[in-house]
Short mmCIF file of C-alpha atoms in Angstrom, two decimals:
data_model
loop_
_atom_site.label_atom_id
_atom_site.label_comp_id
_atom_site.label_asym_id
_atom_site.label_seq_id
_atom_site.Cartn_x
_atom_site.Cartn_y
_atom_site.Cartn_z
CA UNK A 20 0.00 0.00 0.00
CA UNK A 21 1.49 3.30 -1.09
CA UNK A 22 1.81 5.83 1.74
CA UNK A 23 3.11 8.78 -0.28
CA UNK A 24 0.42 11.29 -1.34
CA UNK A 25 0.74 13.15 -4.61
CA UNK A 26 1.28 16.42 -2.73
CA UNK A 27 4.50 15.03 -1.26
CA UNK A 28 5.65 14.03 -4.74
CA UNK A 29 5.27 17.68 -5.75
CA UNK A 30 7.41 18.80 -2.82
CA UNK A 31 10.08 16.21 -3.59
CA UNK A 32 10.47 17.49 -7.15
CA UNK A 33 10.61 21.13 -6.05
CA UNK A 34 13.15 20.32 -3.33
CA UNK A 35 15.41 18.60 -5.84
CA UNK A 36 15.15 21.25 -8.54
CA UNK A 37 15.56 24.17 -6.11
CA UNK A 38 19.08 22.98 -5.32
CA UNK A 39 20.22 24.43 -8.63
CA UNK A 40 17.32 26.67 -9.67
CA UNK A 41 17.00 29.67 -7.38
CA UNK A 42 14.14 31.10 -9.43
CA UNK A 43 11.76 28.50 -8.00
CA UNK A 44 9.57 30.07 -5.35
CA UNK A 45 6.79 28.40 -3.38
CA UNK A 46 3.90 30.26 -1.78
CA UNK A 47 1.32 28.90 0.66
CA UNK A 48 -1.84 30.19 2.31
CA UNK A 49 -1.22 28.85 5.83
CA UNK A 50 -1.12 25.43 4.20
CA UNK A 51 2.50 24.32 4.14
CA UNK A 52 1.65 21.34 6.35
CA UNK A 53 -1.41 20.15 4.48
CA UNK A 54 0.41 20.74 1.19
CA UNK A 55 3.44 18.70 2.39
CA UNK A 56 5.60 21.73 1.59
CA UNK A 57 7.05 22.27 5.06
CA UNK A 58 10.31 20.53 4.02
CA UNK A 59 10.70 23.06 1.21
CA UNK A 60 10.08 25.98 3.56
CA UNK A 61 12.69 24.61 5.97
CA UNK A 62 15.29 23.92 3.29
CA UNK A 63 14.84 27.10 1.25
CA UNK A 64 13.29 29.81 3.47
CA UNK A 65 14.49 32.50 1.06
CA UNK A 66 12.47 30.83 -1.72
CA UNK A 67 9.32 30.37 0.33
CA UNK A 68 6.55 32.87 1.06
CA UNK A 69 3.86 32.28 3.69
CA UNK A 70 0.86 34.41 2.79
CA UNK A 71 -1.40 33.34 5.64
CA UNK A 72 -5.11 32.78 5.12
CA UNK A 73 -5.28 35.18 2.18
CA UNK A 74 -5.86 33.18 -0.97
CA UNK A 75 -6.45 36.17 -3.23
CA UNK A 76 -3.15 37.71 -2.14
CA UNK A 77 -1.50 34.33 -2.64
CA UNK A 78 -2.38 34.30 -6.33
CA UNK A 79 -1.67 37.99 -6.96
CA UNK A 80 1.73 37.92 -5.24
CA UNK A 81 2.60 34.74 -7.16
CA UNK A 82 1.79 36.54 -10.39
CA UNK A 83 3.93 39.50 -9.36
CA UNK A 84 6.89 37.25 -8.59
CA UNK A 85 6.42 35.48 -11.92
CA UNK A 86 6.54 38.83 -13.72
CA UNK A 87 9.91 39.35 -12.01
CA UNK A 88 11.21 36.14 -13.56
CA UNK A 89 10.42 33.69 -10.78
CA UNK A 90 8.87 30.26 -11.25
CA UNK A 91 5.97 30.52 -8.82
CA UNK A 92 4.15 27.55 -7.33
CA UNK A 93 1.14 28.61 -5.26
CA UNK A 94 -0.42 25.95 -3.04
CA UNK A 95 -3.76 26.22 -1.29
CA UNK A 96 -6.79 24.00 -0.66
CA UNK A 97 -8.50 23.47 -4.00
CA UNK A 98 -11.87 24.46 -2.56
CA UNK A 99 -10.59 27.96 -1.72
CA UNK A 100 -8.02 28.47 -4.47
CA UNK A 101 -10.60 27.99 -7.20
CA UNK A 102 -13.41 30.00 -5.61
CA UNK A 103 -12.09 32.76 -3.37
CA UNK A 104 -9.24 33.47 -5.80
CA UNK A 105 -11.09 32.91 -9.05
CA UNK A 106 -10.79 36.50 -10.27
CA UNK A 107 -7.09 36.59 -9.46
CA UNK A 108 -6.55 33.29 -11.27
CA UNK A 109 -8.39 34.67 -14.28
CA UNK A 110 -6.90 38.18 -14.43
CA UNK A 111 -3.54 38.16 -12.65
CA UNK A 112 -2.40 34.76 -13.89
CA UNK A 113 -4.25 33.61 -17.01
CA UNK A 114 -5.11 36.88 -18.75
CA UNK A 115 -1.43 37.86 -18.83
CA UNK A 116 -0.34 34.26 -19.47
CA UNK A 117 1.87 34.39 -16.38
CA UNK A 118 4.18 31.60 -15.22
CA UNK A 119 2.26 30.57 -12.11
CA UNK A 120 1.52 26.96 -11.27
CA UNK A 121 -1.55 26.80 -9.05
CA UNK A 122 -1.61 23.70 -6.85
CA UNK A 123 -5.05 22.79 -5.54
CA UNK A 124 -4.44 20.49 -2.60
CA UNK A 125 -7.01 18.23 -0.93
CA UNK A 126 -9.12 18.30 -4.07
CA UNK A 127 -12.50 16.69 -4.60
CA UNK A 128 -13.92 15.28 -1.37
CA UNK A 129 -10.53 14.77 0.32
CA UNK A 130 -11.47 16.86 3.33
CA UNK A 131 -14.25 14.38 4.06
CA UNK A 132 -16.04 15.27 7.26
CA UNK A 133 -15.49 19.02 6.81
CA UNK A 134 -18.27 18.88 4.26
CA UNK A 135 -19.36 20.92 1.27
CA UNK A 136 -17.52 24.09 2.32
CA UNK A 137 -14.24 22.20 1.95
CA UNK A 138 -15.11 20.05 -1.07
CA UNK A 139 -14.00 21.13 -4.54
CA UNK A 140 -16.47 19.59 -6.92
CA UNK A 141 -16.53 22.51 -9.35
CA UNK A 142 -12.85 23.22 -9.95
CA UNK A 143 -12.38 21.30 -13.21
CA UNK A 144 -15.23 23.22 -14.82
CA UNK A 145 -14.25 26.58 -13.33
CA UNK A 146 -10.56 26.48 -14.13
CA UNK A 147 -11.04 24.92 -17.56
CA UNK A 148 -13.32 27.82 -18.49
CA UNK A 149 -10.46 30.32 -18.10
CA UNK A 150 -8.57 31.04 -21.35
CA UNK A 151 -4.83 30.22 -21.10
CA UNK A 152 -5.35 28.04 -18.01
CA UNK A 153 -4.32 24.40 -18.27
CA UNK A 154 -5.86 21.83 -15.92
CA UNK A 155 -4.19 18.63 -14.74
CA UNK A 156 -5.28 15.82 -12.42
CA UNK A 157 -2.41 13.36 -12.04
CA UNK A 158 -3.46 9.86 -11.04
CA UNK A 159 -0.56 8.75 -8.85
CA UNK A 160 2.74 9.90 -7.32
CA UNK A 161 4.87 8.81 -10.28
CA UNK A 162 2.75 10.65 -12.82
CA UNK A 163 2.66 13.67 -10.48
CA UNK A 164 6.46 13.70 -10.46
CA UNK A 165 6.63 13.57 -14.26
CA UNK A 166 4.04 16.34 -14.56
CA UNK A 167 5.77 18.76 -12.19
CA UNK A 168 9.12 18.12 -13.87
CA UNK A 169 7.51 19.00 -17.21
CA UNK A 170 5.76 22.10 -15.84
CA UNK A 171 9.07 23.43 -14.54
CA UNK A 172 10.26 23.56 -18.15
CA UNK A 173 7.53 25.87 -19.47
CA UNK A 174 6.37 29.36 -18.61
CA UNK A 175 2.61 29.04 -18.96
CA UNK A 176 -0.07 28.99 -16.25
CA UNK A 177 -1.50 25.73 -14.98
CA UNK A 178 -3.82 24.37 -12.31
CA UNK A 179 -2.85 21.03 -10.76
CA UNK A 180 -5.38 19.29 -8.53
CA UNK A 181 -4.23 16.59 -6.12
CA UNK A 182 -6.01 14.78 -3.32
CA UNK A 183 -5.13 14.74 0.36
CA UNK A 184 -4.50 11.04 0.88
CA UNK A 185 -2.11 8.55 -0.72
CA UNK A 186 -3.52 6.69 -3.70
CA UNK A 187 -2.59 3.25 -4.95
CA UNK A 188 0.20 3.28 -7.51
CA UNK A 189 -0.82 2.89 -11.13
CA UNK A 190 2.67 3.23 -12.52
CA UNK A 191 6.14 2.45 -11.20
CA UNK A 192 9.28 4.54 -11.02
CA UNK A 193 10.70 2.59 -13.95
CA UNK A 194 7.48 2.35 -15.93
CA UNK A 195 5.57 5.59 -16.05
CA UNK A 196 4.89 6.53 -19.68
CA UNK A 197 4.34 10.26 -19.86
CA UNK A 198 3.90 12.73 -22.67
CA UNK A 199 2.82 16.26 -21.89
CA UNK A 200 -0.84 16.84 -22.73
CA UNK A 201 -1.28 13.28 -24.03
CA UNK A 202 -3.46 10.75 -22.23
CA UNK A 203 -2.08 7.36 -21.25
CA UNK A 204 -3.88 4.21 -22.40
CA UNK A 205 -3.70 1.62 -19.61
CA UNK A 206 -5.69 -1.20 -21.20
CA UNK A 207 -7.29 -1.79 -24.57
CA UNK A 208 -10.61 -3.43 -25.38
CA UNK A 209 -13.41 -3.23 -27.91
CA UNK A 210 -16.52 -3.36 -25.72
CA UNK A 211 -16.23 -0.18 -23.67
CA UNK A 212 -13.97 2.80 -23.19
CA UNK A 213 -13.50 4.06 -19.63
CA UNK A 214 -11.98 7.53 -19.50
CA UNK A 215 -10.99 8.73 -16.03
CA UNK A 216 -8.92 11.39 -14.33
CA UNK A 217 -7.27 11.88 -10.94
CA UNK A 218 -8.23 9.46 -8.19
CA UNK A 219 -10.82 7.79 -10.41
CA UNK A 220 -8.16 6.19 -12.61
CA UNK A 221 -7.34 3.44 -10.09
CA UNK A 222 -10.97 2.26 -9.66
CA UNK A 223 -11.42 2.50 -13.45
CA UNK A 224 -8.46 0.17 -13.93
CA UNK A 225 -9.79 -2.22 -11.29
CA UNK A 226 -13.22 -2.11 -12.96
CA UNK A 227 -11.64 -3.22 -16.24
CA UNK A 228 -10.19 -6.25 -14.45
CA UNK A 229 -13.61 -7.13 -13.04
CA UNK A 230 -15.21 -6.76 -16.46
CA UNK A 231 -12.56 -8.97 -18.02
CA UNK A 232 -13.72 -11.84 -15.80
CA UNK A 233 -17.17 -11.48 -17.39
CA UNK A 234 -15.78 -11.45 -20.90
CA UNK A 235 -16.14 -7.68 -21.33
CA UNK A 236 -13.03 -5.99 -22.67
CA UNK A 237 -12.53 -2.33 -21.82
CA UNK A 238 -10.08 0.34 -22.82
CA UNK A 239 -9.00 2.45 -19.85
CA UNK A 240 -7.66 5.94 -20.54
CA UNK A 241 -5.84 8.01 -17.91
CA UNK A 242 -6.88 11.53 -18.95
CA UNK A 243 -4.62 13.44 -16.54
CA UNK A 244 -4.64 16.36 -19.00
CA UNK A 245 -8.20 17.64 -18.77
CA UNK A 246 -7.24 20.87 -20.50
CA UNK A 247 -5.82 20.73 -23.08
CA UNK A 248 -7.94 17.65 -23.61
CA UNK A 249 -6.39 14.83 -25.64
CA UNK A 250 -9.18 14.63 -28.21
CA UNK A 251 -7.26 12.20 -30.39
CA UNK A 252 -7.10 9.66 -27.57
CA UNK A 253 -10.83 10.08 -26.92
CA UNK A 254 -11.79 9.56 -30.55
CA UNK A 255 -9.55 6.52 -30.87
CA UNK A 256 -10.88 4.90 -27.69
CA UNK A 257 -14.52 5.71 -28.48
CA UNK A 258 -14.29 4.60 -32.11
CA UNK A 259 -13.14 1.16 -31.03
CA UNK A 260 -15.84 0.75 -28.35
CA UNK A 261 -19.59 0.30 -28.13
CA UNK A 262 -20.06 2.66 -25.17
CA UNK A 263 -18.00 5.29 -23.35
CA UNK A 264 -18.00 5.73 -19.58
CA UNK A 265 -16.24 8.64 -17.87
CA UNK A 266 -15.29 8.80 -14.19
CA UNK A 267 -14.38 11.93 -12.23
CA UNK A 268 -14.41 13.24 -8.67
CA UNK A 269 -16.40 16.30 -9.68
CA UNK A 270 -19.84 17.71 -10.29
CA UNK A 271 -21.70 16.11 -13.21
CA UNK A 272 -21.63 19.47 -14.99
CA UNK A 273 -18.77 21.00 -16.94
CA UNK A 274 -16.07 18.48 -16.09
CA UNK A 275 -14.42 15.57 -17.86
CA UNK A 276 -17.73 13.90 -18.69
CA UNK A 277 -19.09 16.99 -20.38
CA UNK A 278 -15.89 17.49 -22.36
CA UNK A 279 -15.69 13.88 -23.50
CA UNK A 280 -19.37 13.96 -24.52
CA UNK A 281 -18.74 16.99 -26.71
CA UNK A 282 -15.85 15.28 -28.49
CA UNK A 283 -17.62 11.94 -28.91
CA UNK A 284 -20.83 13.58 -30.07
CA UNK A 285 -19.03 15.59 -32.72
CA UNK A 286 -16.50 13.03 -33.92
CA UNK A 287 -17.77 9.47 -33.36
CA UNK A 288 -21.26 9.35 -31.81
CA UNK A 289 -21.57 6.73 -29.07
CA UNK A 290 -23.51 6.40 -25.85
CA UNK A 291 -21.63 8.28 -23.11
CA UNK A 292 -22.36 7.74 -19.40
CA UNK A 293 -20.74 10.00 -16.82
CA UNK A 294 -19.88 8.78 -13.32
CA UNK A 295 -19.48 11.76 -11.01
CA UNK A 296 -20.46 13.23 -7.68
CA UNK A 297 -24.16 14.12 -7.36
CA UNK A 298 -25.60 17.58 -7.93
CA UNK A 299 -26.18 17.87 -4.18
CA UNK A 300 -24.20 18.26 -0.96
CA UNK A 301 -22.10 15.11 -0.67
CA UNK A 302 -22.48 12.77 2.30
CA UNK A 303 -19.98 13.04 5.14
CA UNK A 304 -17.23 10.45 5.12
CA UNK A 305 -13.74 9.57 3.96
CA UNK A 306 -13.00 9.69 0.25
CA UNK A 307 -13.40 5.94 -0.06
CA UNK A 308 -16.68 5.96 1.87
CA UNK A 309 -18.00 8.67 -0.44
CA UNK A 310 -16.85 6.79 -3.53
CA UNK A 311 -18.43 3.57 -2.29
CA UNK A 312 -21.72 5.30 -1.48
CA UNK A 313 -22.09 6.84 -4.95
CA UNK A 314 -20.82 3.87 -6.92
CA UNK A 315 -17.57 5.60 -7.79
CA UNK A 316 -15.54 2.48 -7.06
CA UNK A 317 -14.43 -0.48 -9.16
CA UNK A 318 -17.68 -2.37 -8.65
CA UNK A 319 -19.78 0.71 -9.39
CA UNK A 320 -17.88 1.55 -12.56
CA UNK A 321 -18.07 -2.05 -13.76
CA UNK A 322 -21.83 -2.10 -13.14
CA UNK A 323 -22.26 1.18 -15.04
CA UNK A 324 -20.39 -0.29 -18.00
CA UNK A 325 -22.54 -3.42 -17.97
CA UNK A 326 -25.75 -1.41 -17.78
CA UNK A 327 -24.60 0.82 -20.62
CA UNK A 328 -23.92 -2.20 -22.80
CA UNK A 329 -27.43 -3.63 -22.35
#
């Protein structure tokens, strides 16, 4: 069982790269602990800025530092970063195409018992709607590492959403195929295409294994790059399948499911079923308890695929 959350993988990359790159600067909104960035603050205090509980200032100051040539990484709970700071993300960062990487920590329902005020079920839709803003949901620690390493090499804005808890590994250190803005195909089949992002990739992969036992062969696509969306991967997977099922830890509106439906509808019409959080306040519980309750687990995804094929 993996015990390293994706947020720690982000810190590990920044710690390593900051040894030789003094332009890297990390900013937090009283969240260095929950973002696993305390080691960075301790190692490089001159490259770390604590903004306190002031998310709008966090984004604006990050943009200012980026305009001065710094590589700014701003970390804050996803629920606050994408709502309280939405205007700053849109104007200060995206409008001027500024080199700020926004890290939404504890995304989705990670905060569990803290409830709707701390859940971020709208962030994919909100951030994707901003011109110049890229949106990424890495599925495990190894892909997170590859993504942050790639983002350090460009100067464009991005929003990266990670959960709070460790997730089961999908890849390995030696086998983590990664191409920037290109989805990864994990399995291939001709009955169904399951397209997932973030923490839903693991249950999607497990669902494919369950379906295989029943003679149903599914393609599983890890769509970590929600924007820009890998339309080519979607069309290829959908064209070779009878039905398409999407899975995301997000509202049913405006997220991965909506985007995939647009592509499939325009390019290769197929039945598309979206597995997502309900359009209602989510029940209180751990991430896994929430996923189990709403059928956002391997069994639930497999059942959805079977029902869609009927």
